[in-house]
CSV table of C-alpha atoms in Angstrom, one decimal:
chain,number,residue,atom,x,y,z
A,1,MET,CA,-128.1,-122.6,87.2
A,2,THR,CA,-125.1,-124.1,88.7
A,3,GLU,CA,-123.0,-121.4,87.2
A,4,GLU,CA,-125.2,-118.8,88.8
A,5,LYS,CA,-124.8,-120.5,92.2
A,6,GLN,CA,-121.1,-120.7,91.7
A,7,ASN,CA,-121.0,-117.0,90.8
A,8,GLU,CA,-123.1,-116.1,93.9
A,9,HIS,CA,-120.8,-118.2,96.1
A,10,GLU,CA,-117.7,-116.5,94.7
A,11,ASP,CA,-119.3,-113.1,95.2
A,12,GLU,CA,-120.1,-114.0,98.9
A,13,LYS,CA,-116.4,-115.0,99.4
A,14,LYS,CA,-115.2,-111.7,97.9
A,15,GLU,CA,-117.5,-109.8,100.2
A,16,LYS,CA,-116.4,-111.7,103.2
A,17,THR,CA,-112.7,-111.2,102.3
A,18,GLN,CA,-113.3,-107.5,101.8
A,19,SER,CA,-115.1,-107.1,105.1
A,20,VAL,CA,-112.4,-108.9,107.0
A,21,ALA,CA,-109.8,-106.7,105.3
A,22,THR,CA,-111.8,-103.6,106.2
A,23,GLU,CA,-112.1,-104.7,109.8
A,24,GLU,CA,-108.3,-105.2,110.0
A,25,VAL,CA,-107.7,-101.8,108.6
A,26,GLU,CA,-110.1,-100.2,111.1
A,27,ALA,CA,-108.5,-102.1,114.0
A,28,ASN,CA,-105.1,-100.9,112.9
A,29,GLU,CA,-106.3,-97.3,112.7
A,30,THR,CA,-107.9,-97.7,116.2
A,31,GLU,CA,-104.7,-99.0,117.6
A,32,GLU,CA,-102.8,-96.1,116.1
A,33,ASN,CA,-105.3,-93.6,117.5
A,34,VAL,CA,-105.0,-95.2,121.0
A,35,GLU,CA,-101.2,-94.9,120.8
A,36,GLU,CA,-101.5,-91.3,119.7
A,37,VAL,CA,-103.8,-90.5,122.6
A,38,GLU,CA,-101.6,-92.3,125.1
A,39,GLN,CA,-98.6,-90.4,123.8
A,40,ASP,CA,-100.7,-87.2,124.2
A,41,LYS,CA,-101.5,-88.1,127.8
A,42,VAL,CA,-98.0,-88.6,128.9
A,43,VAL,CA,-96.9,-85.1,129.7
A,44,GLU,CA,-93.9,-84.2,131.7
A,45,ILE,CA,-94.8,-81.7,134.5
A,46,PRO,CA,-92.0,-79.8,136.1
A,47,GLU,CA,-91.4,-80.6,139.8
A,48,ALA,CA,-92.1,-77.0,140.9
A,49,GLU,CA,-95.4,-76.9,139.1
A,50,LEU,CA,-96.3,-80.3,140.5
A,51,GLU,CA,-95.7,-79.1,144.0
A,52,GLN,CA,-97.9,-76.0,143.3
A,53,LEU,CA,-100.7,-78.2,142.1
A,54,LYS,CA,-100.4,-80.5,145.2
A,55,GLN,CA,-100.4,-77.4,147.5
A,56,LYS,CA,-103.5,-76.0,145.7
A,57,ALA,CA,-105.3,-79.4,145.9
A,58,ASN,CA,-104.5,-79.5,149.7
A,59,GLU,CA,-105.9,-75.9,150.1
A,60,GLU,CA,-109.0,-76.8,148.2
A,61,GLU,CA,-109.5,-79.9,150.3
A,62,GLU,CA,-109.1,-77.8,153.5
A,63,LYS,CA,-111.7,-75.4,152.2
A,64,TYR,CA,-114.0,-78.2,151.5
A,65,LEU,CA,-113.5,-79.8,154.9
A,66,ARG,CA,-114.1,-76.4,156.7
A,67,LEU,CA,-117.3,-75.8,154.7
A,68,TYR,CA,-118.5,-79.3,155.4
A,69,ALA,CA,-117.8,-78.8,159.2
A,70,GLU,CA,-119.6,-75.5,159.1
A,71,PHE,CA,-122.6,-77.1,157.4
A,72,GLU,CA,-122.7,-79.9,159.9
A,73,ASN,CA,-122.7,-77.3,162.7
A,74,TYR,CA,-125.4,-75.4,161.0
A,75,LYS,CA,-127.6,-78.5,160.7
A,76,ARG,CA,-127.0,-79.3,164.4
A,77,ARG,CA,-127.9,-75.7,165.5
A,78,MET,CA,-131.1,-75.8,163.4
A,79,LYS,CA,-132.1,-79.1,165.0
A,80,GLN,CA,-131.5,-77.6,168.5
A,81,GLU,CA,-133.5,-74.5,167.6
A,82,ALA,CA,-136.4,-76.5,166.2
A,83,SER,CA,-136.4,-78.6,169.4
A,84,ILE,CA,-136.4,-75.5,171.6
A,85,ILE,CA,-139.2,-73.9,169.6
A,86,LYS,CA,-141.2,-77.1,169.9
A,87,ASP,CA,-140.6,-77.4,173.6
A,88,TYR,CA,-141.6,-73.8,174.3
A,89,GLN,CA,-144.3,-73.2,171.6
A,90,ALA,CA,-147.0,-73.0,174.3
A,91,GLN,CA,-145.2,-70.3,176.2
A,92,ARG,CA,-147.1,-67.3,174.8
A,93,VAL,CA,-150.5,-69.0,175.2
A,94,LEU,CA,-149.7,-70.1,178.8
A,95,THR,CA,-148.5,-66.6,179.7
A,96,ASP,CA,-151.8,-65.1,178.3
A,97,VAL,CA,-153.9,-67.6,180.3
A,98,LEU,CA,-152.2,-66.9,183.7
A,99,PRO,CA,-154.4,-63.8,184.6
A,100,ALA,CA,-157.6,-65.9,184.0
A,101,LEU,CA,-156.2,-68.6,186.3
A,102,ASP,CA,-155.5,-65.9,188.9
A,103,ASN,CA,-159.1,-64.6,188.6
A,104,MET,CA,-160.5,-68.1,189.0
A,105,ASP,CA,-158.3,-68.7,192.0
A,106,ARG,CA,-159.6,-65.5,193.6
A,107,ALA,CA,-163.2,-66.4,192.8
A,108,LEU,CA,-162.7,-69.8,194.5
A,109,LYS,CA,-161.4,-68.1,197.7
A,110,GLN,CA,-164.7,-66.2,198.1
A,111,GLU,CA,-167.1,-67.3,200.8
A,112,GLY,CA,-170.8,-67.7,200.7
A,113,GLU,CA,-173.5,-69.9,202.1
A,114,SER,CA,-176.4,-69.7,199.7
A,115,GLU,CA,-177.3,-72.7,197.6
A,116,ASP,CA,-176.8,-70.8,194.4
A,117,PHE,CA,-173.4,-69.5,195.4
A,118,LEU,CA,-172.2,-73.0,196.4
A,119,THR,CA,-173.4,-74.5,193.1
A,120,PHE,CA,-171.7,-71.7,191.2
A,121,LYS,CA,-168.5,-72.1,193.1
A,122,LYS,CA,-168.5,-75.8,192.4
A,123,GLY,CA,-168.9,-75.2,188.7
A,124,VAL,CA,-166.0,-72.6,188.7
A,125,ASP,CA,-163.9,-75.1,190.7
A,126,MET,CA,-164.5,-77.8,188.0
A,127,VAL,CA,-163.7,-75.5,185.2
A,128,TYR,CA,-160.5,-74.3,187.0
A,129,ASN,CA,-159.3,-77.8,187.7
A,130,ASP,CA,-160.0,-78.9,184.0
A,131,LEU,CA,-158.1,-75.8,182.7
A,132,LEU,CA,-155.2,-76.3,185.1
A,133,LYS,CA,-155.0,-80.0,184.2
A,134,SER,CA,-154.9,-79.1,180.4
A,135,LEU,CA,-152.2,-76.5,181.0
A,136,LYS,CA,-150.1,-78.9,183.1
A,137,ASP,CA,-150.4,-81.4,180.3
A,138,ASN,CA,-148.8,-78.8,178.0
A,139,GLY,CA,-145.9,-78.2,180.4
A,140,LEU,CA,-147.1,-75.7,182.9
A,141,GLU,CA,-145.7,-76.2,186.4
A,142,GLU,CA,-146.6,-74.3,189.6
A,143,ILE,CA,-143.6,-72.9,191.6
A,144,GLU,CA,-143.6,-74.2,195.1
A,145,SER,CA,-143.3,-71.2,197.5
A,146,TYR,CA,-144.8,-71.6,200.9
A,147,ASN,CA,-142.3,-72.6,203.6
A,148,GLN,CA,-139.5,-72.8,200.9
A,149,PRO,CA,-136.2,-70.9,201.0
A,150,PHE,CA,-136.4,-67.7,199.1
A,151,ASP,CA,-135.0,-68.1,195.6
A,152,PRO,CA,-134.7,-64.9,193.5
A,153,ASN,CA,-134.8,-67.0,190.3
A,154,VAL,CA,-138.4,-68.1,191.0
A,155,HIS,CA,-139.6,-65.8,193.7
A,156,GLN,CA,-140.3,-62.0,193.8
A,157,ALA,CA,-140.2,-60.7,197.3
A,158,VAL,CA,-142.8,-57.9,197.8
A,159,MET,CA,-143.1,-57.9,201.6
A,160,GLN,CA,-141.1,-58.8,204.6
A,161,ASP,CA,-142.4,-60.7,207.6
A,162,ASN,CA,-141.2,-61.1,211.1
A,163,ASN,CA,-142.7,-64.5,212.0
A,164,PRO,CA,-141.0,-66.5,214.8
A,165,ASP,CA,-142.5,-69.7,213.4
A,166,PHE,CA,-140.3,-69.6,210.3
A,167,GLU,CA,-136.6,-69.5,209.8
A,168,SER,CA,-134.9,-66.4,208.3
A,169,GLY,CA,-135.1,-66.2,204.5
A,170,VAL,CA,-138.1,-68.6,204.2
A,171,VAL,CA,-141.3,-67.7,202.3
A,172,THR,CA,-144.1,-67.2,204.9
A,173,GLU,CA,-146.9,-66.4,202.4
A,174,GLU,CA,-147.6,-66.7,198.7
A,175,LEU,CA,-149.4,-63.6,197.4
A,176,GLN,CA,-149.6,-64.6,193.8
A,177,ARG,CA,-148.7,-68.0,192.3
A,178,GLY,CA,-145.7,-68.4,190.1
A,179,TYR,CA,-145.5,-70.6,187.1
A,180,LYS,CA,-142.8,-72.1,184.8
A,181,LEU,CA,-142.7,-73.9,181.5
A,182,LYS,CA,-140.2,-76.7,181.8
A,183,ASP,CA,-137.1,-74.8,183.1
A,184,ARG,CA,-138.3,-71.3,182.0
A,185,VAL,CA,-140.0,-69.1,184.6
A,186,LEU,CA,-143.2,-67.7,183.0
A,187,ARG,CA,-144.0,-65.6,186.1
A,188,PRO,CA,-142.2,-65.5,189.4
A,189,ALA,CA,-144.3,-66.1,192.6
A,190,MET,CA,-145.0,-62.9,194.6
A,191,VAL,CA,-144.1,-63.8,198.1
A,192,LYS,CA,-143.7,-62.5,201.7
A,193,VAL,CA,-140.3,-63.5,203.1
A,194,ASN,CA,-139.3,-63.8,206.7
A,195,GLU,CA,-136.5,-61.6,208.0
């Protein structure tokens, strides 16, 4: 049995020696491959070709920078447009509701003395005020006209007046209210202007 153990021990030594030798050979081959690759990498480039490559790299970098700047400008424009759309999204609805406001305003100017009329007028007044409040909460603003200097941007002169109580170019009467949404005029006020 001891001979068998000795033989096994010698076999193990031989295997270890062979594996060490194999590893050394593989390491030498790897070093040779690395040297070959490094030699392959070192390539002499003529000076003129190197300048052309540098110039082409600069041109590509300029193209990239221009495209990047254009994209940033595009993103900024899209943000602005989205903000404008959000700010003025109620414009169409508000414009469509203005005739109803005018009719309610005219109804409130009617006079009557019966109990039923006064009750009805009070109800219309409540609805009108609620509607007007809701519209103002959504950005609707009335254009001030009476006793204000005529402004063609927000007023539409439909009549002239010759009233000594007012200065020249001042609105003496508002015939139809004007409205705006933030800084946009939805409808100019129809006014009578003093000469």
